[in-house]
Tab-separated table of C-alpha atoms (C1' of nucleotides) in Angstrom:
chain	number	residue	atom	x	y	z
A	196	UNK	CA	2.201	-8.436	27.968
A	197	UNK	CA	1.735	-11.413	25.715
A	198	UNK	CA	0.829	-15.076	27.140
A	199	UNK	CA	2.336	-17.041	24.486
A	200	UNK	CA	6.304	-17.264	22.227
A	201	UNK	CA	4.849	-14.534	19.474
A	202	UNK	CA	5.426	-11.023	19.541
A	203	UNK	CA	3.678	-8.919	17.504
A	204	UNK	CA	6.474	-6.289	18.004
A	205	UNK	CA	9.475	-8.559	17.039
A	206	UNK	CA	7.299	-9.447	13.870
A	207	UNK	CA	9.394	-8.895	10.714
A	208	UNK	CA	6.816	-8.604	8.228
A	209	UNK	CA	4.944	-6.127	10.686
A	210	UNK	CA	7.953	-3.644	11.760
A	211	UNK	CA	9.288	-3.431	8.281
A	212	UNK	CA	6.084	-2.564	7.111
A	213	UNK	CA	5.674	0.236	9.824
A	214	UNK	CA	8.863	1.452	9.020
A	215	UNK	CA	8.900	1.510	4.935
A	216	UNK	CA	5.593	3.498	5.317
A	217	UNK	CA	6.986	5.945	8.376
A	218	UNK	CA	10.050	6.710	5.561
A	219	UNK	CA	7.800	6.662	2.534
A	220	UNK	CA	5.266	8.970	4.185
A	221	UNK	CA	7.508	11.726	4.910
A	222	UNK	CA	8.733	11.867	1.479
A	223	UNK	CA	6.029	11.636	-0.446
A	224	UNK	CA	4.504	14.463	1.326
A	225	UNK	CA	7.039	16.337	0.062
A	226	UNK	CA	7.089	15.647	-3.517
A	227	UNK	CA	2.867	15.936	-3.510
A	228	UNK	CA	3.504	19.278	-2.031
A	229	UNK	CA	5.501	20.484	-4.469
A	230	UNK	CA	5.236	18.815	-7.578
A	231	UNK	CA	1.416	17.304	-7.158
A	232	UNK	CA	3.429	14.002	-7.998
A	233	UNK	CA	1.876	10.452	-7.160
A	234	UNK	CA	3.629	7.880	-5.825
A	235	UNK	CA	3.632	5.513	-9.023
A	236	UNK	CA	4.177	8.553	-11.195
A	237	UNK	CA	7.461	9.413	-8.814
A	238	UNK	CA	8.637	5.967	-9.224
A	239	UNK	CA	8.795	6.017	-13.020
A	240	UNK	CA	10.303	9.391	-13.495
A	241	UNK	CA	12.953	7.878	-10.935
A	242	UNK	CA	13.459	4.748	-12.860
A	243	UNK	CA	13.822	6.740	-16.327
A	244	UNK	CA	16.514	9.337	-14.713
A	245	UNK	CA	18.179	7.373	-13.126
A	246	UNK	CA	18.642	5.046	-15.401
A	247	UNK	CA	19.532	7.569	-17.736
A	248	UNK	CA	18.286	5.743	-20.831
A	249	UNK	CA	15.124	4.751	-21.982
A	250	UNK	CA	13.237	2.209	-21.109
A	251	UNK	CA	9.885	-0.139	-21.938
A	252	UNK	CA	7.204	0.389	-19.918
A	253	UNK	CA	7.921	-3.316	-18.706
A	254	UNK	CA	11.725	-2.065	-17.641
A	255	UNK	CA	9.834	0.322	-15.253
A	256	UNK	CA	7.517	-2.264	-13.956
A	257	UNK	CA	10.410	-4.759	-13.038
A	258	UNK	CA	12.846	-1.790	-11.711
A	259	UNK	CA	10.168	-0.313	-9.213
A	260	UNK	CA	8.007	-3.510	-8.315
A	261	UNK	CA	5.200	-1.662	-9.541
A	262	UNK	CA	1.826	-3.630	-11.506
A	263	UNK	CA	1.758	-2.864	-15.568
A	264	UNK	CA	-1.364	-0.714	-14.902
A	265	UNK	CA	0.032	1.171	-12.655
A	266	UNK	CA	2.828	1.981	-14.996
A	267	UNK	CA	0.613	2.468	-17.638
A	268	UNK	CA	-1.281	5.056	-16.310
A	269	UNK	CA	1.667	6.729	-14.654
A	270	UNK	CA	3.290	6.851	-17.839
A	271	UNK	CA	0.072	8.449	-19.145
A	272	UNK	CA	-0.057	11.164	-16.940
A	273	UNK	CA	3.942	11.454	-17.150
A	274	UNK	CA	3.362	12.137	-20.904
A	275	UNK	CA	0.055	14.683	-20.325
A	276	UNK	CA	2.755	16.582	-18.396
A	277	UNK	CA	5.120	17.002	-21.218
A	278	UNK	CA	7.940	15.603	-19.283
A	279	UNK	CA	8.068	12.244	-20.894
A	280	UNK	CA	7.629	11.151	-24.603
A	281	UNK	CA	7.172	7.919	-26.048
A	282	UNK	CA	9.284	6.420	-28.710
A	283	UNK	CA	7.954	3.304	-31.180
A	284	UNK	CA	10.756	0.161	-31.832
A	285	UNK	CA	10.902	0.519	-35.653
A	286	UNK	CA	11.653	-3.517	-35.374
A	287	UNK	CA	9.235	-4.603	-33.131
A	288	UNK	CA	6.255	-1.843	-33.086
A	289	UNK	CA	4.589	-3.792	-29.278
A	290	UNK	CA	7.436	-2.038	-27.489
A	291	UNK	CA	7.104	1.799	-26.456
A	292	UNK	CA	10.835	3.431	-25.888
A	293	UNK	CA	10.041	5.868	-22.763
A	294	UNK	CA	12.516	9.020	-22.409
A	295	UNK	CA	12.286	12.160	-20.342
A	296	UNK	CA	11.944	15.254	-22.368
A	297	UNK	CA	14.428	17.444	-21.082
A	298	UNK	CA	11.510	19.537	-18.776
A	299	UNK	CA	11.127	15.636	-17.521
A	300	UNK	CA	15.061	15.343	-16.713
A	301	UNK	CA	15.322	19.216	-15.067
A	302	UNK	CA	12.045	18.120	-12.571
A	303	UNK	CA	14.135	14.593	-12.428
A	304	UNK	CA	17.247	16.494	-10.985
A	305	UNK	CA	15.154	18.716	-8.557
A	306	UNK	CA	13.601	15.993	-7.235
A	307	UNK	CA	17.110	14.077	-6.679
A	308	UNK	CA	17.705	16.686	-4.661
A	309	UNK	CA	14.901	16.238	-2.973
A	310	UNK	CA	15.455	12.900	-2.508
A	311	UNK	CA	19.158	13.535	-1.626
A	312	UNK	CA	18.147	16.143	1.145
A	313	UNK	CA	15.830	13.777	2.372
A	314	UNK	CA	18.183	10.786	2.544
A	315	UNK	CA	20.676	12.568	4.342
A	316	UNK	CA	18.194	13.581	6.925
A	317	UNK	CA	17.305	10.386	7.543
A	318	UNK	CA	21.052	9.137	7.896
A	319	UNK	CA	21.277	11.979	10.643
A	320	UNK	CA	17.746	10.672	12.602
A	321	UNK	CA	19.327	7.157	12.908
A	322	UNK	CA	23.200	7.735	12.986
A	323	UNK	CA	25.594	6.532	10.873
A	324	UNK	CA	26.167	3.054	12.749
A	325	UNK	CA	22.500	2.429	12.726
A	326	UNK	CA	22.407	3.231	8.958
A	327	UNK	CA	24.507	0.946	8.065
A	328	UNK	CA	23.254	-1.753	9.818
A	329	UNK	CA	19.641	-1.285	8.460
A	330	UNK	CA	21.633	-1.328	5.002
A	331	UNK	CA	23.349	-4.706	5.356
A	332	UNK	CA	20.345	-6.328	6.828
A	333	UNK	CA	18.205	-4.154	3.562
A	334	UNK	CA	20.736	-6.028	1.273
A	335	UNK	CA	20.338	-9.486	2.830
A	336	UNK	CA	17.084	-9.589	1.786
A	337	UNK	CA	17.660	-7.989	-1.938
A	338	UNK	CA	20.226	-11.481	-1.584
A	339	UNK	CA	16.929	-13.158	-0.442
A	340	UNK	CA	14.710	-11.475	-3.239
A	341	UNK	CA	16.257	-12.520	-6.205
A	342	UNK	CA	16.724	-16.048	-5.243
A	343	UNK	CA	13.298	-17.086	-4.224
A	344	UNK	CA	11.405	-14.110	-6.801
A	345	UNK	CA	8.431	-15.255	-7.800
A	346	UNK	CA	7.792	-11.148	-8.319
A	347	UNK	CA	4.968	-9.322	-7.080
B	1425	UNK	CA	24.355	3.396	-15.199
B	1426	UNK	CA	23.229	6.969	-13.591
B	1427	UNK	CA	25.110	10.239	-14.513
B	1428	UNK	CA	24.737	11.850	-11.119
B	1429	UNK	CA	24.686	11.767	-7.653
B	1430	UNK	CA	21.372	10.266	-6.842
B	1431	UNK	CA	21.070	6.410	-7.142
B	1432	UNK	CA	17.793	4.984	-6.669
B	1433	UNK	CA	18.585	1.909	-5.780
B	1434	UNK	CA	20.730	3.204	-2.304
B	1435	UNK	CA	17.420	5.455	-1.758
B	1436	UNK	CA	16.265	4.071	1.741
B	1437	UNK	CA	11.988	4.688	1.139
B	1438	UNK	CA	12.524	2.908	-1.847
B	1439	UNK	CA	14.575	-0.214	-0.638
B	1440	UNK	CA	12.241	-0.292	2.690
B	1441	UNK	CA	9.389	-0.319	0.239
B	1442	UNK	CA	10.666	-3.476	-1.551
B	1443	UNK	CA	11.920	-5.329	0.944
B	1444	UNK	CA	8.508	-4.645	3.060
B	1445	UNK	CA	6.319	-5.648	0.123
B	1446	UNK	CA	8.562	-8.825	-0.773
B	1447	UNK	CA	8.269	-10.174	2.933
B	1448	UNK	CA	4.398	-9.216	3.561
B	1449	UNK	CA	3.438	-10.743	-0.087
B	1450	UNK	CA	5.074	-13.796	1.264
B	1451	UNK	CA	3.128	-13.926	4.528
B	1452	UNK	CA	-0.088	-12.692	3.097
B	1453	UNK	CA	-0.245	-15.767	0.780
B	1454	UNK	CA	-0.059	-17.745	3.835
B	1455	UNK	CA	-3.057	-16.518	5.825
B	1456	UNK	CA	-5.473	-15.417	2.541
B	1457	UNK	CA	-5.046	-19.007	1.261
B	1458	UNK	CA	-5.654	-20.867	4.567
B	1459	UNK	CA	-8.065	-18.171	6.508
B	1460	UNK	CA	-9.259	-16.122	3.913
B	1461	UNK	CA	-8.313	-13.296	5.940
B	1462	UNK	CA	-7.294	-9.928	4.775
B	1463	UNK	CA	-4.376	-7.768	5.658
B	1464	UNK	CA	-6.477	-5.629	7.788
B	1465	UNK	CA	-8.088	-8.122	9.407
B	1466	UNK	CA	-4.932	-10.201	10.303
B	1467	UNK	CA	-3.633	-6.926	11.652
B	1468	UNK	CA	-6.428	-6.431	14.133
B	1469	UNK	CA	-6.644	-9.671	15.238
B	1470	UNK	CA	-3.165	-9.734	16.243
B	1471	UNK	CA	-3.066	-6.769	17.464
B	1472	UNK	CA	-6.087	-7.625	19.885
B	1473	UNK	CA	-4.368	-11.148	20.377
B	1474	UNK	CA	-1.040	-10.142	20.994
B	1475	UNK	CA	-1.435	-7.534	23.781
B	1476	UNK	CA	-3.777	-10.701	25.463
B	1477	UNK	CA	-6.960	-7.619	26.392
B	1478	UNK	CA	-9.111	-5.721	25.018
B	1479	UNK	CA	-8.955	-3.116	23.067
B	1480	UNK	CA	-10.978	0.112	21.198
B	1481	UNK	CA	-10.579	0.850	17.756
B	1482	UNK	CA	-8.660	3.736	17.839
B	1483	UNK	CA	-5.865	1.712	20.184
B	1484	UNK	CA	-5.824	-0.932	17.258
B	1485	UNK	CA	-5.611	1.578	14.688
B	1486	UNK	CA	-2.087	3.586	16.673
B	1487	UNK	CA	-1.054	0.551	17.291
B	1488	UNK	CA	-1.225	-0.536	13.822
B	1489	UNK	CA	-0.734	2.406	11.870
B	1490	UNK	CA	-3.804	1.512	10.536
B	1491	UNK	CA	-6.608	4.450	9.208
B	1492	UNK	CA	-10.045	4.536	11.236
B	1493	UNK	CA	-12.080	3.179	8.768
B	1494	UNK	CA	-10.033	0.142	7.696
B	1495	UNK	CA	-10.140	-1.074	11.637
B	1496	UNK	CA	-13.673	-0.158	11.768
B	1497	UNK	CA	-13.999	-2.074	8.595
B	1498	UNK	CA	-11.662	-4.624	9.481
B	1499	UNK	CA	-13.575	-5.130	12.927
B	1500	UNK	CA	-16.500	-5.244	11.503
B	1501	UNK	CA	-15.515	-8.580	9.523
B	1502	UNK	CA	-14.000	-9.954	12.629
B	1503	UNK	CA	-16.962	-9.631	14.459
B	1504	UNK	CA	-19.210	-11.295	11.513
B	1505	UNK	CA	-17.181	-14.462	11.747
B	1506	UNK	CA	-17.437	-14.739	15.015
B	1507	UNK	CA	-13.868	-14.136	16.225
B	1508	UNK	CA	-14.363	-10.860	18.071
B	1509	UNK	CA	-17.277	-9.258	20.193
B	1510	UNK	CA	-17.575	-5.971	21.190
B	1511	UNK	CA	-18.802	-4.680	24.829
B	1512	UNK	CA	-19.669	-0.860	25.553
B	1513	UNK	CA	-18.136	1.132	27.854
B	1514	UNK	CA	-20.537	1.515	30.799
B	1515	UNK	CA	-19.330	4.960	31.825
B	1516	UNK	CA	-18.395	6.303	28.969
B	1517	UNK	CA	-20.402	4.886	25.832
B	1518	UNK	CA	-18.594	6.031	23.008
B	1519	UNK	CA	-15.893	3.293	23.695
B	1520	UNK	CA	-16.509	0.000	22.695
B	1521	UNK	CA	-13.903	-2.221	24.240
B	1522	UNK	CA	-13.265	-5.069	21.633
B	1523	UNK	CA	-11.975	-8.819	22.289
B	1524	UNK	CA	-11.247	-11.509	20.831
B	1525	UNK	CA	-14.191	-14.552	21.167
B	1526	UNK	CA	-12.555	-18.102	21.982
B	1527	UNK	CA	-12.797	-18.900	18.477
B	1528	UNK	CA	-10.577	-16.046	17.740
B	1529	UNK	CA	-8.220	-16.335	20.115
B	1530	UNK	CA	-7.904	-20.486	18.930
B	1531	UNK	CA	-8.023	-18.520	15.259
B	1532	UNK	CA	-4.866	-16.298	16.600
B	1533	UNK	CA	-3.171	-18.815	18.104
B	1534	UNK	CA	-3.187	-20.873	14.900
B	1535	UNK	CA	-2.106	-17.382	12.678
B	1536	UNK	CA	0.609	-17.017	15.602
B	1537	UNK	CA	2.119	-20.645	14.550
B	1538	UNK	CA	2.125	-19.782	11.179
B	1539	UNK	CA	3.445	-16.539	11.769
B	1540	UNK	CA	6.108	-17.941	13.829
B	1541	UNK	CA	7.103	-20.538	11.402
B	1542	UNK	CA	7.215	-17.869	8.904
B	1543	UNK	CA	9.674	-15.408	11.191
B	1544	UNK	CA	12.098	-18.426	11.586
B	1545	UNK	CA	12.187	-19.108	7.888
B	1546	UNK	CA	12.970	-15.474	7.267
B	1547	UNK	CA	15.629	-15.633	10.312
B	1548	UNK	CA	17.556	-18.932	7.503
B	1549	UNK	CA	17.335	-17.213	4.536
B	1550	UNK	CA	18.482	-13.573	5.908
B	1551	UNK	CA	21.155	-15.562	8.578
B	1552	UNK	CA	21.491	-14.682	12.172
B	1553	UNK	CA	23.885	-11.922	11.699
B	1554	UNK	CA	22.420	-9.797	8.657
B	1555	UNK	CA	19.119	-10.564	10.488
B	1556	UNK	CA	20.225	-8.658	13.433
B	1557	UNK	CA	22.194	-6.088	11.589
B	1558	UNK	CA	18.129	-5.660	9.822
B	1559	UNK	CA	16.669	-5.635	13.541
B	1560	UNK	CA	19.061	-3.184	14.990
B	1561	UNK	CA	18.208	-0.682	11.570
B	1562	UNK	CA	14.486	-0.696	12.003
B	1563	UNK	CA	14.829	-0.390	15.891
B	1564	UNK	CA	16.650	2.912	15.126
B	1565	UNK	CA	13.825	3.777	13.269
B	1566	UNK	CA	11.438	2.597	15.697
B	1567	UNK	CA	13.347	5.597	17.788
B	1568	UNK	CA	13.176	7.880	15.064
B	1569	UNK	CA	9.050	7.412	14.451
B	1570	UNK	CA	8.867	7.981	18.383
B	1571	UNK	CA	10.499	10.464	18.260
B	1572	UNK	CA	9.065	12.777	14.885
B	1573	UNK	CA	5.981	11.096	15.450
B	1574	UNK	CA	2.605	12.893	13.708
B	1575	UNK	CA	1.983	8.964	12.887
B	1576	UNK	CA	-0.027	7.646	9.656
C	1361	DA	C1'	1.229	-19.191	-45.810
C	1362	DA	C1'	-2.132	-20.204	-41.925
C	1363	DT	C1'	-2.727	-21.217	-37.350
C	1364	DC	C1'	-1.600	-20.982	-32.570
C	1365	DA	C1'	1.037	-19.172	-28.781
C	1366	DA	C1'	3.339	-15.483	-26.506
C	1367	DT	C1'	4.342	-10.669	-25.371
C	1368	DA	C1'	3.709	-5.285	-24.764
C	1369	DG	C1'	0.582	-2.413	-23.383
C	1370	DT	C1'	-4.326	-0.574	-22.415
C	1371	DT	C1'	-8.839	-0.701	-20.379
C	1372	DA	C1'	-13.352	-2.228	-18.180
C	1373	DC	C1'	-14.783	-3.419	-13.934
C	1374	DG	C1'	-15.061	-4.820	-9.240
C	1375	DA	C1'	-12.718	-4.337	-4.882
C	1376	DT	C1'	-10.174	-1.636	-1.534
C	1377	DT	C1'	-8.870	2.650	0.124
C	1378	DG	C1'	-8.892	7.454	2.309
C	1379	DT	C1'	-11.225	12.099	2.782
C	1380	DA	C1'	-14.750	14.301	4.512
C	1381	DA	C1'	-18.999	14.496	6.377
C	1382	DC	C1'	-21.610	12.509	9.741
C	1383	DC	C1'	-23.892	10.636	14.419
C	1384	DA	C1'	-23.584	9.953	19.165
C	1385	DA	C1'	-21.680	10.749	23.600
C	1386	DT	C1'	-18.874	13.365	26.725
C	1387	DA	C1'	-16.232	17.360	28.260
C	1388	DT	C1'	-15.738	22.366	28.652
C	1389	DA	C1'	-17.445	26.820	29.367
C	1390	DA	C1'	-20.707	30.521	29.293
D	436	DT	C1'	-28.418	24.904	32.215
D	437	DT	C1'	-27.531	25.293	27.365
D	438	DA	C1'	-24.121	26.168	23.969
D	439	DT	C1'	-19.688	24.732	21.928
D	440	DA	C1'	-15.883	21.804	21.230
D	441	DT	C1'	-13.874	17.192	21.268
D	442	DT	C1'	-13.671	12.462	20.753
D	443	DG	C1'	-14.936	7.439	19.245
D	444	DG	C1'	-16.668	5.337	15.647
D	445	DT	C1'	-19.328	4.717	11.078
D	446	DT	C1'	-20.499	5.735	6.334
D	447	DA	C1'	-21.068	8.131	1.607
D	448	DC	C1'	-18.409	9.106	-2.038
D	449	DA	C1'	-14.568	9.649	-5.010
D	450	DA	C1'	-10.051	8.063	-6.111
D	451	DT	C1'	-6.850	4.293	-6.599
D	452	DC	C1'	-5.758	-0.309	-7.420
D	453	DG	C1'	-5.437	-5.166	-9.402
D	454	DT	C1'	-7.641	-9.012	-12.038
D	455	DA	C1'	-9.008	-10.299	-16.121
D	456	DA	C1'	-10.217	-9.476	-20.583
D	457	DC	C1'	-8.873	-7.159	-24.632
D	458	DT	C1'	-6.022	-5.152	-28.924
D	459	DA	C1'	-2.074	-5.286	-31.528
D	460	DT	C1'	2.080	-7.255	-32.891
D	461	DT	C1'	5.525	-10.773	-33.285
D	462	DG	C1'	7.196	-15.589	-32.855
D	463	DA	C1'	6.665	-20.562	-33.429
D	464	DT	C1'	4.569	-24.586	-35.672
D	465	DT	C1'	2.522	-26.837	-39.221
DNA sequence: AATCAATAGTTACGATTGTAACCAATATAA
DNA sequence: TTATATTGGTTACAATCGTAACTATTGATT
């Protein structure tokens, strides 16, 4: 096929990407479906509940690799939703304490099990053996992350 | 840290998603700085460069996983700079059969180095065995998106 | 204090994206 | 034939995103 030493195929950057987005995909359709939940908006009700505290809008960010703005406005529409409220620091009023309201941690827990339902799914498409493996080599590079992170 | 069963950080869409964004940020850097080139385009260009023929849009796009309109787009940008040139189909004109000019392919060939370089710098900081481990994950689902495939 | 720097978060704006509608060409079928 | 459906590719438009500029608040420096 190819006349030269690359392979597009055995291209790291290019098969995980493939990949992350096959797994994401299938998922998200799901929680769009049912909840009419965005991606970024899915992210930070997953960072608050599973954290199970609450957190600054800047916790989220750091947690989920997602932008500020993209917090921000999931945050936003979190809070139009009534499933999230915002809390001000009596010390220092720039931070916003973010909690679920408890209709924010019952649609947290149905969408664990979602997520749960999902996961296990996927450990039964690739096997057990296969799972793992894509786990160590997933945690190499969380190794990798946090050594070089310059942060996206 | 999380009072029930889910825990997002063992949630594979979301770890794929990281570690996918972490390494393509990486790359990305490489070939914006130097080429000016965006992910789209570096996508069709090595997908046209890589399988060493030419190609139609649509092919670039399944190959890719990338939507119609960001090939056409991306094609489009190609073919501005002079890297690509497309040819009609003479018995059926709604193809066009797209390849790389010799400036592209020299273009490729320099993107393939980089790329290359890149690969074998992810290969020391993951280590040969995690990096297989990593391989022999996303190869299972490789299989898996065969398989289930209504594809992006 | 008064000034300057830094930090949390929002927002205006330009760029990138995907959906849907579109054009053109071919295939199918009446 | 002439409809009708399908397919390759482009484009208009609306939604989403990130950069950069902004507000507000606190910290540091003088």
């Amino acid at each position: 096929m190819a006349r030269d030493g690359f392979e597009l195929e055995n291209f790291l950057p290019y098969r995980l990407n493939r990949a992350a987005e096959f797994v994401a995909l299938r998922f998200a359709a799901q929680y769009k479906a049912r909840y009419q939940l965005t991606r970024p908006e899915w992210r930070t009700l997953a960072a608050l509940g599973s954290s199970g505290r609450s957190m600054t809008a800047t916790e989220i960010g750091a947690h989920s690799t997602m932008h500020k703005t993209k917090v921000s406005r999931a945050v936003f529409s979190l809070e139009q939703r009534r499933w999230l409220k915002r809390e001000e620091d009596g010390r220092d009023r720039r931070f916003e304490h973010l909690a679920l309201t408890p209709a924010g941690e019952q649609a947290y827990k149905e969408l664990t099990e979602l997520a749960s339902r999902y996961q296990a799914e996927l450990l039964s498409m690739l096997g057990t053996e296969d799972m793992s493996a894509l786990s160590t080599g997933l945690r190499a590079i969380e190794r990798a992350m946090r050594k070089s992170a310059p942060e996206a």
